[in-house]
Short mmCIF file of C-alpha atoms and ligand atoms in Angstrom, two decimals:
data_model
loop_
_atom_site.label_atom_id
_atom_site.label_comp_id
_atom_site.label_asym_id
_atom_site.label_seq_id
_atom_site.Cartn_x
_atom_site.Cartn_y
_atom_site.Cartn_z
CA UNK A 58 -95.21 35.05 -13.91
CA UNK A 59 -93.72 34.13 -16.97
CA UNK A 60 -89.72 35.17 -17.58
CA UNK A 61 -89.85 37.25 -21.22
CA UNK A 62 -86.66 34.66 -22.40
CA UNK A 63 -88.36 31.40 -20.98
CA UNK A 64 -91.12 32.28 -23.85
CA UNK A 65 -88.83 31.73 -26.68
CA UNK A 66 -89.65 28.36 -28.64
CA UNK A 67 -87.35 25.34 -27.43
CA UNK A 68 -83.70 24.92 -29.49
CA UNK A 69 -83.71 21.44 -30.76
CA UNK A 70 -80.94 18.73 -29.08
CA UNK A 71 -80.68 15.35 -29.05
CA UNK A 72 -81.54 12.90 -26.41
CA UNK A 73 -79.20 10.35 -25.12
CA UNK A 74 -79.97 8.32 -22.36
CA UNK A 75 -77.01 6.48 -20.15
CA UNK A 76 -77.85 4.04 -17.59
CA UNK A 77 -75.85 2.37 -15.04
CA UNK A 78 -72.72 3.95 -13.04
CA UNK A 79 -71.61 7.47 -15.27
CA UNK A 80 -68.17 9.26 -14.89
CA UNK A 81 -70.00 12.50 -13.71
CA UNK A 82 -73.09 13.60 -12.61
CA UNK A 83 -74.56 17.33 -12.91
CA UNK A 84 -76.76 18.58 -10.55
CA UNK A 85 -78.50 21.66 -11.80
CA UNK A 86 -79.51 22.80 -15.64
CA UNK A 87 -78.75 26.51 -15.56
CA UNK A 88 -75.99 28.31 -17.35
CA UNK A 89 -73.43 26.45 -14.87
CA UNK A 90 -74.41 22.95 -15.31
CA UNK A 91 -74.62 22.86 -19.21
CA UNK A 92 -70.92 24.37 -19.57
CA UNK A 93 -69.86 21.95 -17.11
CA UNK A 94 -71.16 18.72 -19.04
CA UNK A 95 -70.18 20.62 -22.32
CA UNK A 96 -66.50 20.57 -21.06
CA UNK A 97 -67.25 16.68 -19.58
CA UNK A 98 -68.88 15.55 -22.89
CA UNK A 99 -66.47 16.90 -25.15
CA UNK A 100 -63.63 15.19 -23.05
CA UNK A 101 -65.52 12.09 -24.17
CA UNK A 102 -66.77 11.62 -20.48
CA UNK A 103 -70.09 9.91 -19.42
CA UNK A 104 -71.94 12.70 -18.19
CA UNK A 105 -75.67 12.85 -16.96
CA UNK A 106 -77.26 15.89 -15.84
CA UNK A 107 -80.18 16.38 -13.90
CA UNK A 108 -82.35 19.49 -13.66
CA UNK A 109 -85.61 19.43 -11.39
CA UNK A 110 -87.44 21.21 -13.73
CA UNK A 111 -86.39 22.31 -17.46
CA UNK A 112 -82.79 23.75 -18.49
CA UNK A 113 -82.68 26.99 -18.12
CA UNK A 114 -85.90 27.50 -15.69
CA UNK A 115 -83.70 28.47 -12.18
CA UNK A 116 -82.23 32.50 -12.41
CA UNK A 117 -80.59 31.49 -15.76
CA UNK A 118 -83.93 32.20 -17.69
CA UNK A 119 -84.46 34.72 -15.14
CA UNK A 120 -81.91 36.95 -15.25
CA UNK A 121 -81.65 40.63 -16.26
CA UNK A 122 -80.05 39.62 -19.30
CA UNK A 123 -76.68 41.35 -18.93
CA UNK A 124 -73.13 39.87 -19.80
CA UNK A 125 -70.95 41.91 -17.79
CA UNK A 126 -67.11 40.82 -17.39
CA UNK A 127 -65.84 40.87 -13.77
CA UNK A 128 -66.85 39.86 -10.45
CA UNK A 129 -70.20 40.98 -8.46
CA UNK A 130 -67.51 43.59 -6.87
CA UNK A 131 -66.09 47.02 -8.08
CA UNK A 132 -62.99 46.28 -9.81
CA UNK A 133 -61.19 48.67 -6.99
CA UNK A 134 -62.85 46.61 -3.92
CA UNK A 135 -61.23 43.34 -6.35
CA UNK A 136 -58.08 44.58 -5.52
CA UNK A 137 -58.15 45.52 -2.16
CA UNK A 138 -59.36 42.11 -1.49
CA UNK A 139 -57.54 39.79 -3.35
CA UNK A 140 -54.93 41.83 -4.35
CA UNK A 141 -53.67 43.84 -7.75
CA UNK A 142 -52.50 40.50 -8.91
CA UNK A 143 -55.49 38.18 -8.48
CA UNK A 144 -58.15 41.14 -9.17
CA UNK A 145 -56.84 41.43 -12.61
CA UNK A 146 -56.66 37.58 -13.08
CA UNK A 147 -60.42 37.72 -12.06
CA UNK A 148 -61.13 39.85 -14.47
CA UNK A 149 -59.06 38.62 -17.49
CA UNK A 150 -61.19 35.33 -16.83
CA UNK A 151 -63.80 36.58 -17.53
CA UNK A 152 -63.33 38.48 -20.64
CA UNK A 153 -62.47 35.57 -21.89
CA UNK A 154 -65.79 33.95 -21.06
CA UNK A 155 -67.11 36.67 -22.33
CA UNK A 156 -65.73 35.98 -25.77
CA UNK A 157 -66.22 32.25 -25.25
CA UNK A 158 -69.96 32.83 -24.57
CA UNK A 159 -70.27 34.63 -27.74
CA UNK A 160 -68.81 31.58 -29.59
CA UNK A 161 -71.36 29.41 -28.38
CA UNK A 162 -74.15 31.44 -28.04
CA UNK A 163 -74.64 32.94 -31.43
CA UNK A 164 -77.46 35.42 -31.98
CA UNK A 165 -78.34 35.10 -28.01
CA UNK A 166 -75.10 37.48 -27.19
CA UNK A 167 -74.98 40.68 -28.92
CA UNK A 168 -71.66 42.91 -27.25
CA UNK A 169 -72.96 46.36 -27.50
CA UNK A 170 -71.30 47.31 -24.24
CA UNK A 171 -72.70 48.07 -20.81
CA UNK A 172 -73.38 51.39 -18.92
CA UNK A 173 -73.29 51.26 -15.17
CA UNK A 174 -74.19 54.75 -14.18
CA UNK A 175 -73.86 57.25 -10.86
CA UNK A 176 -77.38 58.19 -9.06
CA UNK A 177 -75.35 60.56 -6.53
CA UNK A 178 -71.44 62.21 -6.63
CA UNK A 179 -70.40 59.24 -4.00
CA UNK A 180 -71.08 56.71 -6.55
CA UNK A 181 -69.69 58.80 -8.99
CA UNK A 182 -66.66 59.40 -7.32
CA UNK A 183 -66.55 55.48 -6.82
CA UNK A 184 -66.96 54.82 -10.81
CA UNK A 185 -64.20 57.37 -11.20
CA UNK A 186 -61.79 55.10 -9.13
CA UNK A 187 -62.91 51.97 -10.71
CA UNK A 188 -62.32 53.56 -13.97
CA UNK A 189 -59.02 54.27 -13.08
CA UNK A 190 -58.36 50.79 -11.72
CA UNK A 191 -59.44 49.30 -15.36
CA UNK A 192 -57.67 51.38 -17.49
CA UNK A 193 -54.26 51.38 -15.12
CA UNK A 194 -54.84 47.35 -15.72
CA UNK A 195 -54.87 47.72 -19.24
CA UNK A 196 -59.00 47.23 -19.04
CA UNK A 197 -60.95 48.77 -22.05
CA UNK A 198 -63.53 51.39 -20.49
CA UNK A 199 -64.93 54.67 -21.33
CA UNK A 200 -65.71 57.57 -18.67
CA UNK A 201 -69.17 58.62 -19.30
CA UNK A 202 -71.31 62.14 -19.15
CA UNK A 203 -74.74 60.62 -18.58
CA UNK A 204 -77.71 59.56 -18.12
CA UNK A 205 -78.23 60.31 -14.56
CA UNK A 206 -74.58 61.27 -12.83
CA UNK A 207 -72.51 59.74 -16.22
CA UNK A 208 -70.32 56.55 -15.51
CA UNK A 209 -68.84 53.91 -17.19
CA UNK A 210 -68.78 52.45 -20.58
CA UNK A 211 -67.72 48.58 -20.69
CA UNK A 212 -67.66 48.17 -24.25
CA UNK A 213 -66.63 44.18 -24.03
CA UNK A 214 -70.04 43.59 -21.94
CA UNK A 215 -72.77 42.54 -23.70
CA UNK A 216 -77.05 41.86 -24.11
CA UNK A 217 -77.90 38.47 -23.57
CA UNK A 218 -81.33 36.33 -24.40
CA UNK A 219 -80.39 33.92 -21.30
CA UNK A 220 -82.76 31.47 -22.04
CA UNK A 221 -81.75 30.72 -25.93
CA UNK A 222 -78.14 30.95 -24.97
CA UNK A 223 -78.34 28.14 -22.15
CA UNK A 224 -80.44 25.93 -24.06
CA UNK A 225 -77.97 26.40 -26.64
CA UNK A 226 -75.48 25.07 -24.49
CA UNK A 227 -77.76 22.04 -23.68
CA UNK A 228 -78.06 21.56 -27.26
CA UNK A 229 -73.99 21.14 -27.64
CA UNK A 230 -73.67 19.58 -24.63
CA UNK A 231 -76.21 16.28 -26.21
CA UNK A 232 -74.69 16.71 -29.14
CA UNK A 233 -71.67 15.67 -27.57
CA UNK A 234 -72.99 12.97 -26.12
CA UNK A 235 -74.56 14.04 -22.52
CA UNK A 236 -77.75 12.23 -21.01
CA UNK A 237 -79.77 15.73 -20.11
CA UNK A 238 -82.43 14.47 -17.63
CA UNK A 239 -85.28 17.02 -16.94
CA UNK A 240 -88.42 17.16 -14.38
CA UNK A 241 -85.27 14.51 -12.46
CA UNK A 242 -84.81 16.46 -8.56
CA UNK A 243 -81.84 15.21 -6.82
CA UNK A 244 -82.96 14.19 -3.33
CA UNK A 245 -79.27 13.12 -2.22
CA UNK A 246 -76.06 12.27 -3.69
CA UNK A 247 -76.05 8.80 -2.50
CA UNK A 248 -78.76 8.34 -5.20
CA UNK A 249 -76.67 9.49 -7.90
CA UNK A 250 -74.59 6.67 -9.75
CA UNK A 251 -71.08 8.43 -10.83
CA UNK A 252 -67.49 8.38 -9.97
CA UNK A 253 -67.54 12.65 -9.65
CA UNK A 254 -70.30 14.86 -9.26
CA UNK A 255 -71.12 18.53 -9.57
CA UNK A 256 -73.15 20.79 -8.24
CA UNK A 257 -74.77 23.64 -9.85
CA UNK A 258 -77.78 24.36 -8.45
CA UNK A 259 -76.62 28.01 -6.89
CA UNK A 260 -79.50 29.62 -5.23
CA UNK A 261 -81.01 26.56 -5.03
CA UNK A 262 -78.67 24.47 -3.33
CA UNK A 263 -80.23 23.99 0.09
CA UNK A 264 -80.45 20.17 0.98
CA UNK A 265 -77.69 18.41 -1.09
CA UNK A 266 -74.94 19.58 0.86
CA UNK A 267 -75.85 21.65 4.05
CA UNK A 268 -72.52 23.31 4.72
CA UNK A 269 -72.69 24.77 1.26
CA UNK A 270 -76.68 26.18 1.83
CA UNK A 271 -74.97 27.32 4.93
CA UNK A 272 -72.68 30.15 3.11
CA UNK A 273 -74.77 30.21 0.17
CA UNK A 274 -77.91 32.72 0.83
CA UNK A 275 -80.39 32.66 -1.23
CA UNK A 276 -81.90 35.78 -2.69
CA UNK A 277 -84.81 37.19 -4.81
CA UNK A 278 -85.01 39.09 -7.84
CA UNK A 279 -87.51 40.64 -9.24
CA UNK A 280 -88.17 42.01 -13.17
CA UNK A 281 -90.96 43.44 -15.53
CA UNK A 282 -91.14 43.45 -19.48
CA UNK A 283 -92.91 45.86 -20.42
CA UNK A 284 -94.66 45.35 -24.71
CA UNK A 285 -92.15 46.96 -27.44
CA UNK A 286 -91.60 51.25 -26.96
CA UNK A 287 -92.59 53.37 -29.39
CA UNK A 288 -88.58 54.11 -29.66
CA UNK A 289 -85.40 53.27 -28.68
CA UNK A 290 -83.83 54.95 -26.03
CA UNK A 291 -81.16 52.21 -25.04
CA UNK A 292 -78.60 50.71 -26.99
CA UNK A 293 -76.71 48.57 -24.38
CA UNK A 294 -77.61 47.34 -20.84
CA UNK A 295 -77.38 50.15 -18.40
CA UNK A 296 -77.27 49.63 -14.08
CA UNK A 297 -76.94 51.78 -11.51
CA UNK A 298 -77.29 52.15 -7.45
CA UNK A 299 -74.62 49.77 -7.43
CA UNK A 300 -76.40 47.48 -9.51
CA UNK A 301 -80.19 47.91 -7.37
CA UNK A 302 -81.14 49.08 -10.31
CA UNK A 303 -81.00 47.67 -13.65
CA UNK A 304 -82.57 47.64 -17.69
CA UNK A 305 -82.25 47.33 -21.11
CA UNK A 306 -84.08 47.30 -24.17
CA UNK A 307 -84.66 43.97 -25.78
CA UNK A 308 -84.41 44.02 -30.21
CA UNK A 309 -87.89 44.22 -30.14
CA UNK A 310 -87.86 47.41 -28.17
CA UNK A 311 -89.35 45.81 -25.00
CA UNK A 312 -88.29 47.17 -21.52
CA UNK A 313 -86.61 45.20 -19.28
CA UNK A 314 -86.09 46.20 -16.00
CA UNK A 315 -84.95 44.37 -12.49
CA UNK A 316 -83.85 44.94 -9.14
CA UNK A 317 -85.47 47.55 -6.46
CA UNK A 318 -84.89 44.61 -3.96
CA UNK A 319 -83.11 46.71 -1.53
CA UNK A 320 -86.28 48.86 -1.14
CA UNK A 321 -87.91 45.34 0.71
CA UNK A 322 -84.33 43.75 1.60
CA UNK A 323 -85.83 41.48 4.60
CA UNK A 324 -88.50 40.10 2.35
CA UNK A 325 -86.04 39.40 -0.54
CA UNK A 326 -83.75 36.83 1.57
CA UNK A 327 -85.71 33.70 0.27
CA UNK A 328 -86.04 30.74 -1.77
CA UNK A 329 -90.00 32.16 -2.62
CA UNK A 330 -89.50 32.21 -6.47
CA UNK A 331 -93.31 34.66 -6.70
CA UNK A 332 -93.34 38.37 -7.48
CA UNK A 333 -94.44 40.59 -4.58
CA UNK A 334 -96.52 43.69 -4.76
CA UNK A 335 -94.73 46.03 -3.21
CA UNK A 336 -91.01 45.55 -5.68
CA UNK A 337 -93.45 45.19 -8.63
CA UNK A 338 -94.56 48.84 -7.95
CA UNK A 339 -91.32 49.70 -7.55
CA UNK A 340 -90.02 48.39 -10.70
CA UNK A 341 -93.05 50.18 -12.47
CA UNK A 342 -92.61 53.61 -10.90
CA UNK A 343 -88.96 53.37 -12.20
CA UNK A 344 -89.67 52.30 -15.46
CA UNK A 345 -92.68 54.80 -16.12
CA UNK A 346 -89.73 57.73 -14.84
CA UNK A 347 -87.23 56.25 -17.61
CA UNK A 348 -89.94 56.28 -20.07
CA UNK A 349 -91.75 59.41 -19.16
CA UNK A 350 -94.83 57.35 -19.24
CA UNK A 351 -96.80 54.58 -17.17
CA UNK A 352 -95.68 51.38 -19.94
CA UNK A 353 -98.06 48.70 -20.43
CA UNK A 354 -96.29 45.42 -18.33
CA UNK A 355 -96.29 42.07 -20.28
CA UNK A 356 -94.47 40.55 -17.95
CA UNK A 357 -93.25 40.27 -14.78
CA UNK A 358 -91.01 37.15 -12.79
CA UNK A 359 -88.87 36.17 -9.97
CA UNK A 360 -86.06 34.24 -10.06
CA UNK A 361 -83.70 32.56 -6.50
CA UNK A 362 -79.74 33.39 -6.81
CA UNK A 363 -76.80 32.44 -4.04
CA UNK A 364 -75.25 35.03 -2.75
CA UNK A 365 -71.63 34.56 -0.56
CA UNK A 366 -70.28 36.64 1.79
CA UNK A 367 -67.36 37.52 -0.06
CA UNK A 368 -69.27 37.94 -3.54
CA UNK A 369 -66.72 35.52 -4.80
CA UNK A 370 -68.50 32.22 -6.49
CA UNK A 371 -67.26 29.01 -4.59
CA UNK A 372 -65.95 26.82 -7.81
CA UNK A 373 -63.92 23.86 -6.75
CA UNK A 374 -63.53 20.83 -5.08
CA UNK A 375 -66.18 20.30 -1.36
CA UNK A 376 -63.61 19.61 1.08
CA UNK A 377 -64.21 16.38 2.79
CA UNK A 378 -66.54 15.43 -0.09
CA UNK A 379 -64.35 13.07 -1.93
CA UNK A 380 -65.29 13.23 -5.73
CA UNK A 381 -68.26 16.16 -5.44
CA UNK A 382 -67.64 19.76 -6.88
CA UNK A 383 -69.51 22.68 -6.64
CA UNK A 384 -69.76 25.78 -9.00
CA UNK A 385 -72.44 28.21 -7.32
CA UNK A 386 -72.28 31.80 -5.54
CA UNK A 387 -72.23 34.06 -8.23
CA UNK A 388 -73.97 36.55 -5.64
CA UNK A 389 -76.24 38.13 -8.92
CA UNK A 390 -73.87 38.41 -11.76
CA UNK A 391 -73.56 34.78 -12.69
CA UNK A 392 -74.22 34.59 -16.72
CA UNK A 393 -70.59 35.12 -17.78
CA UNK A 394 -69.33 33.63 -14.31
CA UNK A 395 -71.62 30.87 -14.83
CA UNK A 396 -69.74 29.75 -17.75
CA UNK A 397 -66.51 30.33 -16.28
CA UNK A 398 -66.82 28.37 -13.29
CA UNK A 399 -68.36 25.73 -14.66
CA UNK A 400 -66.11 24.86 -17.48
CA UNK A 401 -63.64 25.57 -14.83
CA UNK A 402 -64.69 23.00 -12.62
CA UNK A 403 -65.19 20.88 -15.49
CA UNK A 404 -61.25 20.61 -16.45
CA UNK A 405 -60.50 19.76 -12.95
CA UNK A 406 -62.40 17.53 -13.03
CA UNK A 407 -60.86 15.73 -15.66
CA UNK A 408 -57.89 16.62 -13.94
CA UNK A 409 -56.67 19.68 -16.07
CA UNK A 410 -57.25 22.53 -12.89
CA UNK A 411 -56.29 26.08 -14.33
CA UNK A 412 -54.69 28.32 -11.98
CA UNK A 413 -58.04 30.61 -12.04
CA UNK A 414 -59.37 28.07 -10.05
CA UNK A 415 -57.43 28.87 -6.77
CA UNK A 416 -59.64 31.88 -6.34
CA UNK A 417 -62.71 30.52 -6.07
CA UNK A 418 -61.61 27.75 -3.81
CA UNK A 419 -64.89 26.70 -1.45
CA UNK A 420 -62.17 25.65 1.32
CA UNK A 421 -62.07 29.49 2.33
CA UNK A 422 -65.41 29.47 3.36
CA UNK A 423 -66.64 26.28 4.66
C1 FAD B 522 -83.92 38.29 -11.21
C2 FAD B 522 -82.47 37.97 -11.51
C3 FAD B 522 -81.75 38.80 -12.33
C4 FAD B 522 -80.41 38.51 -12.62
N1 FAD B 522 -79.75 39.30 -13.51
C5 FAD B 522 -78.48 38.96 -13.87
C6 FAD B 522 -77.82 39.67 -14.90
O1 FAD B 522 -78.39 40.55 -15.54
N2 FAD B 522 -76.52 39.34 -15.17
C7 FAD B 522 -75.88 38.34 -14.51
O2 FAD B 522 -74.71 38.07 -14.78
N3 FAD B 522 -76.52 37.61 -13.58
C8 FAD B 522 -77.80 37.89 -13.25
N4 FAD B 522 -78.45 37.13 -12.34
C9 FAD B 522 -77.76 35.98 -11.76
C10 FAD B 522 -77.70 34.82 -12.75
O3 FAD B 522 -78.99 34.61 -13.29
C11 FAD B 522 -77.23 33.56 -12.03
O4 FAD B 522 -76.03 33.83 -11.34
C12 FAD B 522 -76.97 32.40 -13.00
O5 FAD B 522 -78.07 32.22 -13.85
C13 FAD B 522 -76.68 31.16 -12.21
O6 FAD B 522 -76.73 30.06 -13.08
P1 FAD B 522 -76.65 28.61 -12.46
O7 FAD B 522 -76.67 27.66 -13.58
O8 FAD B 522 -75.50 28.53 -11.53
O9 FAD B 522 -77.98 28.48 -11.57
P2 FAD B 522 -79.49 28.35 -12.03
O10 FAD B 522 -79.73 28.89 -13.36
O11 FAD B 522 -80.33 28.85 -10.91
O12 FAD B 522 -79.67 26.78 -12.18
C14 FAD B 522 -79.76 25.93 -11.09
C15 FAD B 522 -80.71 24.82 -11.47
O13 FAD B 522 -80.66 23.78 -10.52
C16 FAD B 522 -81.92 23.16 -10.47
N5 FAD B 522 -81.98 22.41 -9.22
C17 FAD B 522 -81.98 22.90 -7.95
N6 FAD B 522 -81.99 21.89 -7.06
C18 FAD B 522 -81.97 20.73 -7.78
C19 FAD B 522 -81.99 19.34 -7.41
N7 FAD B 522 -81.99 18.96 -6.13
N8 FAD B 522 -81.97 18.43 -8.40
C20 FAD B 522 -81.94 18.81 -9.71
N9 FAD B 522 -81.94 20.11 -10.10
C21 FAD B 522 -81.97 21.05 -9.14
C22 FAD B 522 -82.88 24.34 -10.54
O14 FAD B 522 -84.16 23.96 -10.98
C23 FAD B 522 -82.16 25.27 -11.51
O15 FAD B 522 -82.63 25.15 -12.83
C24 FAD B 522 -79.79 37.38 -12.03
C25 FAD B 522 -80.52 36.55 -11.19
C26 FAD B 522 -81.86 36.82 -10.94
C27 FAD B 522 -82.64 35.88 -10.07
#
């Protein structure tokens, strides 16, 4: 029940400890959280965080382990929605996450691209448009043969060891001066001492704030690791069944491999962080196809994430909340938009908004 990247050994950071009133509080250690009190720290802000458990231990050290640019969306259903305009703003963002992530994440990001492939000639046809979308934008992508159906190439994307990288960010964000309280749950906000405070709990948040748990579902996932393969037969992530389906091979030449969850989708609408039977066969049945042979499983975990309606993260102010923020809703593709949102939230906080912000506003949902 272990996650493969939660097995790494700790990264060193210093402890600070604030008491009394702070300027902001951060509810939530994942990915999210630590870029937020990065940003606050840095500013020279009074920030405390507090995770329930450890950093890292919600879906950030449970993840798939893929740092793909964009939304949880096709770029072409980006634009219908939001518009040409906004859909390549959206995207821009977050190739320049991208690029920020692999500043502060050293060896935990290596960008050797990402291959989302076609199971059948609809989603084939669909990558075809989406391809065309990117590179009419100016997007770097390459159309794609095979495996499977072919597809495409996103050579900014990248292969990420989630847990190293967002204990990394921990480690910068003490450095800087945050208080970084673990095994410290939140029961309500009234308990928390601070002038601002943001939450980043994502498919976690259920009690803080009900009207965000309200648009906020929370979701399982489910993944295996299987010991190091005899070769290597993936350089870069690869996904496909519009992301249902997803692996990559670590740098020790371990299989990982997620998803499957639409093959139990009533069962996989809940906060139950515990593997179930009936995905984990899944998972190994598709992993012993890609192979060509049953692989010996090391491990296996479940990790919670929010999903919204609109697969748009809500990152912004709580209206009618005076002084509480929320960055959360990445609806499973949250490692790059983590980091976004939450440094995003972060500057408006200290009252620097960017205009990014505007699309992620939680007013259009709650
Ligand atoms: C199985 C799986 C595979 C995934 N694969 C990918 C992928 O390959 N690529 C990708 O981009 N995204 C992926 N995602 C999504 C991605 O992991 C998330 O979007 C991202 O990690 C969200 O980070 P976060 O910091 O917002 O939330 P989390 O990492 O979940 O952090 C929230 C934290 O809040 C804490 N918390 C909750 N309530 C409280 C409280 N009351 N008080 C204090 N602390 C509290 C939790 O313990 C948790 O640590 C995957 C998710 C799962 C579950």
């Amino acid at each position: 029940m272990t996650s493969l990247w939660l097995e790494e050994p700790a990264v060193p950071r210093a402890e600070n400890r604030l008491d009394g009133p702070v300027d902001v509080a951060v509810v939530g250690g994942g990915v999210t959280g630590c870029a937020a009190a990065l940003v606050l720290a840095r500013a020279g802000l009074r920030v405390r965080l507090h995770e329930a458990r450890e950093i890292s231990s919600g879906a950030s050290g449970r993840s798939g382990g893929f740092a793909l640019r964009g939304g949880a969306m096709l770029y072409t259903v980006a634009r219908r929605e939001l518009g040409a305009k906004r859909a390549k703003q959206y995207w821009q963002l977050t190739e320049r996450a991208l690029d920020h992530l692999e500043e502060l994440a050293g060896d935990a990001l290596r960008r050797n691209g990402s291959l989302r492939v076609a199971v059948d000639e609809a989603e084939r046809d669909e990558l075809e448009r989406e391809y065309a979308a990117l590179r009419e934008d100016g997007f770097a992508a390459d159309l794609v043969d095979g495996p499977f159906l072919g597809g495409i190439r996103h050579p900014t994307d990248g292969s990420l060891r989630p847990g190293r990288c967002v204990r990394r960010l921990a480690a910068l964000a003490a450095e800087a001066g945050a208080d970084l309280r673990e095994h410290s749950r939140v029961g309500s906000l009234e308990e928390l001492e601070a002038e601002n405070v943001v939450i980043a709990t994502n498919g976690y948040t259920d009690g803080l704030v009900p009207r965000l748990g309200d648009v906020i579902v929370r979701v399982r996932g489910q993944v295996i690791a299987t010991e190091p393969l005899s070769r290597r037969m993936f350089d870069c992530p690869h996904y496909a069944r519009h992301g249902f389906d997803y692996w990559q091979q670590t740098d020790d030449d371990r299989l990982v491999l997620g998803g499957r969850r639409d093959t139990q989708a009533d069962q996989e609408f809940t906060a139950e962080e515990t593997i179930t039977e009936p995905i984990q066969r899944e998972l190994e049945s598709f992993a012993a196809e890609l192979i060509g042979a049953p692989p010996k499983i090391t491990h296996r975990w479940a990790g919670i994430f929010g999903h919204t309606p609109d697969l748009m993260p809500l990152a912004g102010r709580v209206p009618g909340d005076d002084g509480v923020w929320v960055a959360a809703g990445y609806s499973g593709h949250g490692n790059v938009l983590g980091l976004a949102c939450g440094e995003l939230v972060a500057q408006a906080v200290l009252g620097r908004p960017a205009p990014e912000l505007e699309l992620f506003d939680p007013a259009r949902l709650l």
